[in-house]
Every structure is written in C-alpha cells, then in structure tokens.
Short mmCIF file of C-alpha atoms and ligand atoms in Angstrom, two decimals:
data_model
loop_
_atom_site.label_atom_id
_atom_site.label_comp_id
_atom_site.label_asym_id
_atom_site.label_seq_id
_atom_site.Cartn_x
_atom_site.Cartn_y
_atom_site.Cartn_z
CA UNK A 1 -169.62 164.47 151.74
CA UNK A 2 -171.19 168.01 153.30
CA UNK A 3 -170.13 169.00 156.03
CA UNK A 4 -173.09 168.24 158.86
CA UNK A 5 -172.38 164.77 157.34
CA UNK A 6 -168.78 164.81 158.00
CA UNK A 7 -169.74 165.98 161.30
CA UNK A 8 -172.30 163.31 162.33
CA UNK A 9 -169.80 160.73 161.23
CA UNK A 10 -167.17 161.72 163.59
CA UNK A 11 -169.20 161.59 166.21
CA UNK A 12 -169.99 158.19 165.19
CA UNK A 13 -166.35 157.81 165.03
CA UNK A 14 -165.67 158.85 168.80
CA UNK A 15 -167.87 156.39 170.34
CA UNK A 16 -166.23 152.80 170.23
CA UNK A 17 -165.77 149.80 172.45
CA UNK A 18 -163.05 148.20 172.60
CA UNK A 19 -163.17 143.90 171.91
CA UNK A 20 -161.15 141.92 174.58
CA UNK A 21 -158.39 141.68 171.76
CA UNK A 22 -157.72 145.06 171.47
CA UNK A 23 -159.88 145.89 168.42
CA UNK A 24 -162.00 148.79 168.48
CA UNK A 25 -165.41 148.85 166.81
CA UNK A 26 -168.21 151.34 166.31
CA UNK A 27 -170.59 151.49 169.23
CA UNK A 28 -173.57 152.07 166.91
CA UNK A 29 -173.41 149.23 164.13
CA UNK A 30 -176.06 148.28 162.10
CA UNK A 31 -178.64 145.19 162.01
CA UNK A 32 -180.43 143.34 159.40
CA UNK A 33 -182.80 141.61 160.65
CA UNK A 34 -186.25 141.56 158.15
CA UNK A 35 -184.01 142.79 155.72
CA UNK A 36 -183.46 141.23 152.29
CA UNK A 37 -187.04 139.97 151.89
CA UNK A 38 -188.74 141.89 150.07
CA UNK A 39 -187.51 142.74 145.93
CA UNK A 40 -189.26 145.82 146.07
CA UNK A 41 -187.36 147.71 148.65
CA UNK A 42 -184.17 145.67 148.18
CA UNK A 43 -181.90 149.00 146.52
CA UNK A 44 -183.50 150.99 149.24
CA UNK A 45 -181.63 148.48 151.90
CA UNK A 46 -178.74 148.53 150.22
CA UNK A 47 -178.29 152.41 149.98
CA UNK A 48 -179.11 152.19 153.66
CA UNK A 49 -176.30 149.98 154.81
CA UNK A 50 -174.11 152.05 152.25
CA UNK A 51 -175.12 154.74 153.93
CA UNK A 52 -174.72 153.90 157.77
CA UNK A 53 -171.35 152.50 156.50
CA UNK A 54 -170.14 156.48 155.26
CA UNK A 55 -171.65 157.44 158.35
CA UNK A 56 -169.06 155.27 160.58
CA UNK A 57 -171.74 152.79 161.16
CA UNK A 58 -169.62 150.38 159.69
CA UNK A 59 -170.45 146.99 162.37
CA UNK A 60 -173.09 145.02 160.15
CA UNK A 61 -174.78 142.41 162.25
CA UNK A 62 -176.19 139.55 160.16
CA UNK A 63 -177.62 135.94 160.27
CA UNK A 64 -177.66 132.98 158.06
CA UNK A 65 -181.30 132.56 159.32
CA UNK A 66 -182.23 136.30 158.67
CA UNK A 67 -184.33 136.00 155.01
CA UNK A 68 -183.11 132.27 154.45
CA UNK A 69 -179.63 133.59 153.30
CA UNK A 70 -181.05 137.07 151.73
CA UNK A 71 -179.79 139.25 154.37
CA UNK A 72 -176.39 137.96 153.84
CA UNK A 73 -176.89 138.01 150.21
CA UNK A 74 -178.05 141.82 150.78
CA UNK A 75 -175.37 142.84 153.06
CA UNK A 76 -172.51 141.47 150.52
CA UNK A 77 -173.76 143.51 147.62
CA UNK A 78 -173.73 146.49 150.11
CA UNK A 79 -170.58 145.61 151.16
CA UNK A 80 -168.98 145.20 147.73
CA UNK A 81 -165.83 147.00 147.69
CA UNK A 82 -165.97 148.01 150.77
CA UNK A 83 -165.40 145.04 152.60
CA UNK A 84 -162.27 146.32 154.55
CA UNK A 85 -164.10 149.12 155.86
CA UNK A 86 -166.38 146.87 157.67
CA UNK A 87 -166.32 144.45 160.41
CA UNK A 88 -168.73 142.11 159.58
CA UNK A 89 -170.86 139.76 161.97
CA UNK A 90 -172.89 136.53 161.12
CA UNK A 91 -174.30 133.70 163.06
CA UNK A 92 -174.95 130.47 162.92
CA UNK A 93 -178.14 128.37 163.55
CA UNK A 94 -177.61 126.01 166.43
CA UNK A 95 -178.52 123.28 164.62
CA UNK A 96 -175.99 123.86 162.24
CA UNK A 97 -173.27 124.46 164.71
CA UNK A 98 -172.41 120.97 165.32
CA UNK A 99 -168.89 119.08 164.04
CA UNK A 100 -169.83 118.00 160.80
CA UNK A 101 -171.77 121.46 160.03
CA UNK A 102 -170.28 124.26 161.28
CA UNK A 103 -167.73 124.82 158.43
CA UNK A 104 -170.06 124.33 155.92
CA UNK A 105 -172.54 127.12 157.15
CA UNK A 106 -169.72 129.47 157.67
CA UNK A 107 -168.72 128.66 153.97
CA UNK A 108 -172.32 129.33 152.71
CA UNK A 109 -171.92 132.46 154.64
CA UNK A 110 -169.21 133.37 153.62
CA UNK A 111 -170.55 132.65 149.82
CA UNK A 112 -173.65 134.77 150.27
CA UNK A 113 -171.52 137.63 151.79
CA UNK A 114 -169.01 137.65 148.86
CA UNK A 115 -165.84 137.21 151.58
CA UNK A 116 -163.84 135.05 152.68
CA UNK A 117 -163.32 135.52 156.67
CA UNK A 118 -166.00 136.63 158.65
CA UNK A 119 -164.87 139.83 162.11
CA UNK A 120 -166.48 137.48 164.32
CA UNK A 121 -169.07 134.79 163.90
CA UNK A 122 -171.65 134.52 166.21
CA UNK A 123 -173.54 130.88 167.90
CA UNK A 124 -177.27 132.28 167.30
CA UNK A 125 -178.96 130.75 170.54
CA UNK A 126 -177.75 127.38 172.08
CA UNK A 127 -179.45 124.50 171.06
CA UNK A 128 -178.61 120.75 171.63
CA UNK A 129 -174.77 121.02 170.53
CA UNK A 130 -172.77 121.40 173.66
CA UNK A 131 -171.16 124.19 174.39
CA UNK A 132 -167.83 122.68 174.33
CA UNK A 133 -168.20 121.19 170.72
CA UNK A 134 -169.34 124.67 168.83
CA UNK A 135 -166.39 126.22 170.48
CA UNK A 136 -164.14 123.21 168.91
CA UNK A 137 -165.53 124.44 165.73
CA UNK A 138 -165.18 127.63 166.21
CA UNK A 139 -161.59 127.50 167.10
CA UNK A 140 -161.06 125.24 163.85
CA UNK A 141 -162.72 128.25 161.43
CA UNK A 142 -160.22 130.48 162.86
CA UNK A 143 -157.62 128.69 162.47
CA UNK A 144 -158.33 128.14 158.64
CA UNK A 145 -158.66 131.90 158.92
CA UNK A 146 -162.71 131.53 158.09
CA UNK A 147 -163.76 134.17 160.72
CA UNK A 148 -161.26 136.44 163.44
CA UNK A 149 -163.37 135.95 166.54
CA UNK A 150 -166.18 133.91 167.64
CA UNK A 151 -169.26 134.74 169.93
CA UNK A 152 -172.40 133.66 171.32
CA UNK A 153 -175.98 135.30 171.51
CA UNK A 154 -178.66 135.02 173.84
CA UNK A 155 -176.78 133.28 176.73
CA UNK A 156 -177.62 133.96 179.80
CA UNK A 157 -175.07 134.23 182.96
CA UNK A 158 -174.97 130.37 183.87
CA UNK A 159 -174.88 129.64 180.05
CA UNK A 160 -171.81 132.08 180.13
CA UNK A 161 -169.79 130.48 183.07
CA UNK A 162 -170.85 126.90 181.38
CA UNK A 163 -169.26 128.51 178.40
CA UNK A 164 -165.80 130.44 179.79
CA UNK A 165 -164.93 126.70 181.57
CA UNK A 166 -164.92 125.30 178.62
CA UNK A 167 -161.54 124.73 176.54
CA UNK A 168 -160.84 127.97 174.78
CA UNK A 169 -164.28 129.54 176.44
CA UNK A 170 -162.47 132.78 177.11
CA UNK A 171 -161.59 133.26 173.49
CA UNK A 172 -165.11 134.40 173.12
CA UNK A 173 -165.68 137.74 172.30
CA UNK A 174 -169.06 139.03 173.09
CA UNK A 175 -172.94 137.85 173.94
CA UNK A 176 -175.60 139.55 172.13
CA UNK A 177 -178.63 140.18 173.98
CA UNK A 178 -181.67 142.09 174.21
CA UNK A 179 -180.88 145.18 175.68
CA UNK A 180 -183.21 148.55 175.45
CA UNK A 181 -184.69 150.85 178.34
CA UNK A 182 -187.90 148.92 178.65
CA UNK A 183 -185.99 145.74 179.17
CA UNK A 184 -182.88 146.13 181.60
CA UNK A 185 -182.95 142.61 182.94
CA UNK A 186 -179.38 142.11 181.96
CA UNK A 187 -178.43 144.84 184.47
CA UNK A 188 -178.88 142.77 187.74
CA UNK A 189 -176.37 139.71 186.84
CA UNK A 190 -175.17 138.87 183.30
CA UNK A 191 -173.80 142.67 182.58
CA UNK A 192 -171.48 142.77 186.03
CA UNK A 193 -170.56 139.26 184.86
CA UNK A 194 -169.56 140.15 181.05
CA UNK A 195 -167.64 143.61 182.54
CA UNK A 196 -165.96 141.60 185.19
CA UNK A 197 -164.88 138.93 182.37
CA UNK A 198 -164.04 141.66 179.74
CA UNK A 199 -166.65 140.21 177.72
CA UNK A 200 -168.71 143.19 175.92
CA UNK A 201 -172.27 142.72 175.25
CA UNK A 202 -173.72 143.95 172.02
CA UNK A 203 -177.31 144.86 172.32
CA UNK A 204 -180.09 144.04 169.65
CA UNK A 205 -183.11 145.28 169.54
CA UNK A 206 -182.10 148.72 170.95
CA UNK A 207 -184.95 150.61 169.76
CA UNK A 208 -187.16 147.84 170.87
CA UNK A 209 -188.26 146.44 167.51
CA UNK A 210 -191.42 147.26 167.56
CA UNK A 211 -195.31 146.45 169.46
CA UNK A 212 -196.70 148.16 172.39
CA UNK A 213 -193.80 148.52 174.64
CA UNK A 214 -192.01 150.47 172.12
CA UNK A 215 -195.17 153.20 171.77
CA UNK A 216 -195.17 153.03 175.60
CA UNK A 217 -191.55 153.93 175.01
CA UNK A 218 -191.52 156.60 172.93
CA UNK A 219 -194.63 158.85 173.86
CA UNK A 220 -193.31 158.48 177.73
CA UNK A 221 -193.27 161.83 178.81
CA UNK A 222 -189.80 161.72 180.17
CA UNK A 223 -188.60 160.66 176.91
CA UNK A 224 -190.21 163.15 174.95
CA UNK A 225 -189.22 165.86 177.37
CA UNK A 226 -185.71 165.02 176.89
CA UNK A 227 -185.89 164.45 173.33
CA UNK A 228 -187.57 167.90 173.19
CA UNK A 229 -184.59 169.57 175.08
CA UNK A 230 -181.87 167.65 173.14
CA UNK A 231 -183.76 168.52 170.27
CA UNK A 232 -183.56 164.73 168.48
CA UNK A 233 -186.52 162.14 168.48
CA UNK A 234 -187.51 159.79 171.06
CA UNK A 235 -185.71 157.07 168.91
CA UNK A 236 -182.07 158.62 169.15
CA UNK A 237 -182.88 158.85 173.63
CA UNK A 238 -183.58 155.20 172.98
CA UNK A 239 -179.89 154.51 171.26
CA UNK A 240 -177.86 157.01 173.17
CA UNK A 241 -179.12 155.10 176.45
CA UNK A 242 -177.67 151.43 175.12
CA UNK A 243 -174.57 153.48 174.32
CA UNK A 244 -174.23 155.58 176.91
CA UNK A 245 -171.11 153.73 178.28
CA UNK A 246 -168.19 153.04 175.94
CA UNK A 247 -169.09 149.13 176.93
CA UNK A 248 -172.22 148.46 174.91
CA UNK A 249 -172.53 147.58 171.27
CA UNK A 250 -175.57 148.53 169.95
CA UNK A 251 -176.71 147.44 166.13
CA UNK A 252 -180.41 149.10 165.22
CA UNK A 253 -181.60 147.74 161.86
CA UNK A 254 -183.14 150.58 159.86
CA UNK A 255 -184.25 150.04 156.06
CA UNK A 256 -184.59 153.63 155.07
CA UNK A 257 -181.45 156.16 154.41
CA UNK A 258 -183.45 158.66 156.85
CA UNK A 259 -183.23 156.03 160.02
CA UNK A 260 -179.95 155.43 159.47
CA UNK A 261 -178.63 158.65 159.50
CA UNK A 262 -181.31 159.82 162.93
CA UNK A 263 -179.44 156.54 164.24
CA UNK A 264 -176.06 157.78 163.69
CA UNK A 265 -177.17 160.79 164.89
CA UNK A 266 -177.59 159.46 168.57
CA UNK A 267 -174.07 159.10 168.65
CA UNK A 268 -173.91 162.73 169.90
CA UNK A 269 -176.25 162.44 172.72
CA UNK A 270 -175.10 162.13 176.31
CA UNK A 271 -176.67 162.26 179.39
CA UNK A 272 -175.98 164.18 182.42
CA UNK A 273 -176.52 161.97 186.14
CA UNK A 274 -179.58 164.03 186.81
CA UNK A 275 -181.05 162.90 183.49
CA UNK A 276 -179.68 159.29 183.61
CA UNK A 277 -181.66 159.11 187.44
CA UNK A 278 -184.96 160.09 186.06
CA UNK A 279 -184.32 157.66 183.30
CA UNK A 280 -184.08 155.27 186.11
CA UNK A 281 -186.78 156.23 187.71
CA UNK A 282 -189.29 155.77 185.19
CA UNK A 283 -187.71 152.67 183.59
CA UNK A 284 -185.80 150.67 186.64
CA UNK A 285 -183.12 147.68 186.18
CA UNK A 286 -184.91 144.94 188.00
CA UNK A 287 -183.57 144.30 191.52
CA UNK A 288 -183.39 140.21 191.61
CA UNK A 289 -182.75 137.84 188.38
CA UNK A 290 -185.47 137.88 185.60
CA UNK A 291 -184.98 134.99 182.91
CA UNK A 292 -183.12 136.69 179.73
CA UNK A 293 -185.81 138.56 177.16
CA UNK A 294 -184.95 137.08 174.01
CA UNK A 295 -187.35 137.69 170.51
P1 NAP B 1 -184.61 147.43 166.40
O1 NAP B 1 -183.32 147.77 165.78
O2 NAP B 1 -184.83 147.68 167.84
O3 NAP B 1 -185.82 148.12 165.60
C1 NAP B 1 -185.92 148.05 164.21
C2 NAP B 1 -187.16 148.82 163.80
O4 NAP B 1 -186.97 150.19 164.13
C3 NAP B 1 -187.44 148.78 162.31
O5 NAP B 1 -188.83 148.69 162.16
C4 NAP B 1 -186.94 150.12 161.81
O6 NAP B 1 -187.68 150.62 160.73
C5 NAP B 1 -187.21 151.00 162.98
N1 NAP B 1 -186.28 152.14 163.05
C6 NAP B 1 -184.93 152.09 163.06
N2 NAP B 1 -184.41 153.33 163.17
C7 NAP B 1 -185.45 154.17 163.22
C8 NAP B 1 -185.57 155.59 163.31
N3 NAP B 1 -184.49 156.35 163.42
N4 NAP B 1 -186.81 156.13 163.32
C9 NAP B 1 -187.91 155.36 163.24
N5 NAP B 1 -187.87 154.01 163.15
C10 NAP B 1 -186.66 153.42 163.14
O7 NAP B 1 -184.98 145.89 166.18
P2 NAP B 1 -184.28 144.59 165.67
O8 NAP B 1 -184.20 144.59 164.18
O9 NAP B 1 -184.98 143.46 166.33
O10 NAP B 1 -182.83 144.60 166.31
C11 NAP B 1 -181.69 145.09 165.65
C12 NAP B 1 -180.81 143.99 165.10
O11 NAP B 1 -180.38 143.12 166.13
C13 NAP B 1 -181.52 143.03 164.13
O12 NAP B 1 -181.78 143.63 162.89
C14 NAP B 1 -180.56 141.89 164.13
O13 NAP B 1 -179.43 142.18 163.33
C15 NAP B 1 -180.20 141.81 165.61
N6 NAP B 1 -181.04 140.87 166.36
C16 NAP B 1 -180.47 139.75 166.88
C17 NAP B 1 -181.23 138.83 167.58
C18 NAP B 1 -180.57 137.61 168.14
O14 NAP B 1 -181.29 136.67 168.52
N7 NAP B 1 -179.28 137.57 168.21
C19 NAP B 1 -182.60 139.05 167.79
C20 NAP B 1 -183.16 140.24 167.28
C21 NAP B 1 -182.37 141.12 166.60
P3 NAP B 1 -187.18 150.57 159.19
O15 NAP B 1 -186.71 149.17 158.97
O16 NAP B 1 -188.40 150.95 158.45
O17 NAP B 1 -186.08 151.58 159.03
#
C-alpha cells in the first residue's frame, strides 16, 4: 500500500458513527445500486468495492432487489475472504418481508452473498406488511443468528414513531433516507427525531445520483469555489457535507476504482461555520415538513 494511500485510508478510518449498540462503522460506506448488471464491467465493480474496502470504506450497502440478486452476487465475490473486514448491509423487498417470507429472502441473501449472517438487514420501503409483523421477523433472524441488527429505509417520522411503539421497535438500528445538499427535507423533523432516539440515519444518494439537480449541484458557484480552495472536486464538497457530523452514514455507489478512491478522499474535508453558513445559504433545510424524497 503507498503511502498517500495509507494516508487517505486513515482518514477514512477517523470518521465513524457510532450504532445505538455500541458498534462503530465507517461514515463513508459504499453502495451498489446499478451495480452487477452489466458482464462487461462486472471485474471493474469488483476491483472497486475491493478497493473502497482497503481504503476503510468497508460498509457495503446492498439489496436483494438491486440487479435481481446480481448486486449481492457481485458484492460476495468482492467480499470473498474478506468478509470479516466488512459490515455488510442488505434489504429486503416489502413484499417479501412478511411471516412466511422473510427468512427465506434473508437465506437467498445470504446465498448470493456467500455468508451466513448479515451486520444489519434492512426493510427496503414499507409496504402492506405491518410494521409490527416485519419486526417479529426480524427479531426471529437474529435470533437464529441470520443478521446482527435490523433496520428500515425510507420511513418517514410518523412511520418511525408507528415503528419504535411497536414490540422490540427500538431494537432498530438506523433509517436510510435520501439525504444530499439539494434535498435537506429530513432536517426539519425526522433528523431531530432519529438524534433524539439515538437512531442514526444513513444517507443514500449522497452525491445525488444523477439528472439535473445534480449538474445544478456541482457547477454552483459556491461549490466550485470551495472545491477550488480545498483543492478536491465538487463531488467530495457533496460527501463531506452528508458527513460532516460524526451522525450521518453516507454510502455513494461508484463503479470505477478512480470514484472510489475521490470518495474516500472526502473523508478529509471539513468545513469551517463560515463555510457551512454559505452552504446554507445557497442550499437551505426547508423550514416546515416536506413529504420524504425517496428515488
Ligand atoms: P449516488 O451515490 O448519489 O451517485 C452514484 C453516481 O455517482 C454513479 O453514477 C457514480 O458513477 C457517480 N459517482 C460516484 N462517485 C463519483 C465521483 N467521485 N466522481 C464522479 N462520479 C461519481 O447514488 P445512488 O447509487 O442512488 O446512492 C448510493 C447508494 O444508496 C445506492 O447505490 C444504494 O446502495 C443506496 N440507495 C438506497 C435506496 C433506498 O431506497 N434505500 C435508494 C437509492 C440508493 P460510477 O458508477 O460511474 O462510478
């Protein structure tokens, strides 16, 4: 490993947040969503995730959904060998979280990943199972040692208090959400709720996957500017922002060994107040509840 790799990947190293069982994980991870698809450019993923992994990057965000199963499948061959390095993150489909379904998509998980537990296992989006009964089968996988920890993604704060009144609700262990500087609705209700509860979010889409708002994004002038006197890219301002507290997971996907390594590289960007205000400025947290952004 040279040395201004050894470097980046301590950085990486120094920013984690800490789970609400005492765990620490990376605050940069890595997503996967797109990935898997495509033969041509599946070695090219796979040195990617290897990659982020040496780098520290070593939270790997998944989906049985993502590719039909080929994201798993491409994030176990990564993986191979390495698999106690990593804390490793899947989700379910809601349809598939019911009683008689759950265990058998977390074993088809697990199958695709090549493992046998799963860091924490995620409900993708709620669907028609109530709340109560995923968490029933959540609580079973763990206690046949399936996955650690359980989750949920893309609930929103009533969806969350629904959720921690349930039996067992407080065993869960983060929301994932959409999170990025052009979309800070989380910011007026659901992130004061998840602090309060000790419930960290982990943000996808933190470079804002892609489309208009993203360009809008990075060729603001504010962001360039302070790309330009950090000397990084607009993407890395993007990544640093999600992570600029030691509270926020955030898990970029990139597919080529060059984005992964600017990614880790945001790791050592802060912000001072005065640079954080004009941030504000030019990209406001809304000031009454907007409906969750979810892709
Ligand atoms: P994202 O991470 O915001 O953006 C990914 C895009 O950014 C890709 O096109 C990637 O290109 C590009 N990119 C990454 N790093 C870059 C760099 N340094 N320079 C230039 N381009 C760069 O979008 P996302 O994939 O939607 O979100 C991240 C992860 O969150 C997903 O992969 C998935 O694991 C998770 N997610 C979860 C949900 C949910 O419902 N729970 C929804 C969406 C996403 P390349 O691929 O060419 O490197």
């Amino acid at each position: 490993m040279n040395r201004s790799f050894q470097q980046i990947r301590e950085q990486v190293l120094n920013r984690t947040v800490l789970l609400p069982d005492g765990t620490k994980v990376p605050a940069l991870g890595q997503g996967t969503w797109y990935m898997g698809e495509n033969p041509n450019t599946w070695q090219e993923e796979v040195q990617t995730l290897r990659t982020g992994i040496e780098l520290g990057m070593t939270l790997i965000d998944t989906a049985e959904m993502y590719g039909d199963g080929n994201a798993e499948r491409l994030v176990g061959e990564a993986i191979r060998g390495k698999r106690d390095d990593v804390f490793l993150v899947s989700k379910v489909y809601p349809h598939n979280a019911g009683r008689n379904r759950i265990k058998q998509a977390c074993e088809n998980s697990l199958k695709r990943l090549g493992t046998d537990y799963l860091d924490l296992y995620l409900l993708h989006w709620r669907g028609m199972v109530p709340l109560a009964v995923v968490i029933e089968g959540m609580e079973q996988l763990k206690e046949e040692g399936k996955i650690l920890r359980w989750g949920v993604s893309n609930l929103d704060t009533d969806d969350m208090i629904e959720l921690v009144n349930c039996p067992d609700g407080r065993n869960c262990t983060v929301n994932q959400v959409l999170y990025h500087l052009g979309s800070r609705g989380i910011e007026y209700d659901l992130l004061p709720w998840q602090r309060d509860n000790h419930i960290p979010v982990m943000a996808y889409s933190p470079l804002a996957q892609g489309g208009t708002l993203r360009h809008h994004l990075l060729t603001h002038p504010i962001i360039k500017d302070l790309a330009e006197k950090k000397e990084v890219e607009p993407y890395q301002i993007l990544l640093a922002w999600c992570i600029r507290t030691n509270e926020i997971i955030a898990i970029p996907k990139a597919s080529k060994v060059e984005h992964v390594i600017a990614n880790a590289k945001a790791a050592s960007v802060q912000f001072t107040d005065k640079e954080l205000e004009k941030l504000n400025h030019a990209f406001p947290a809304p000031d009454r509840k907007v409906p969750l952004d979810i892709i």
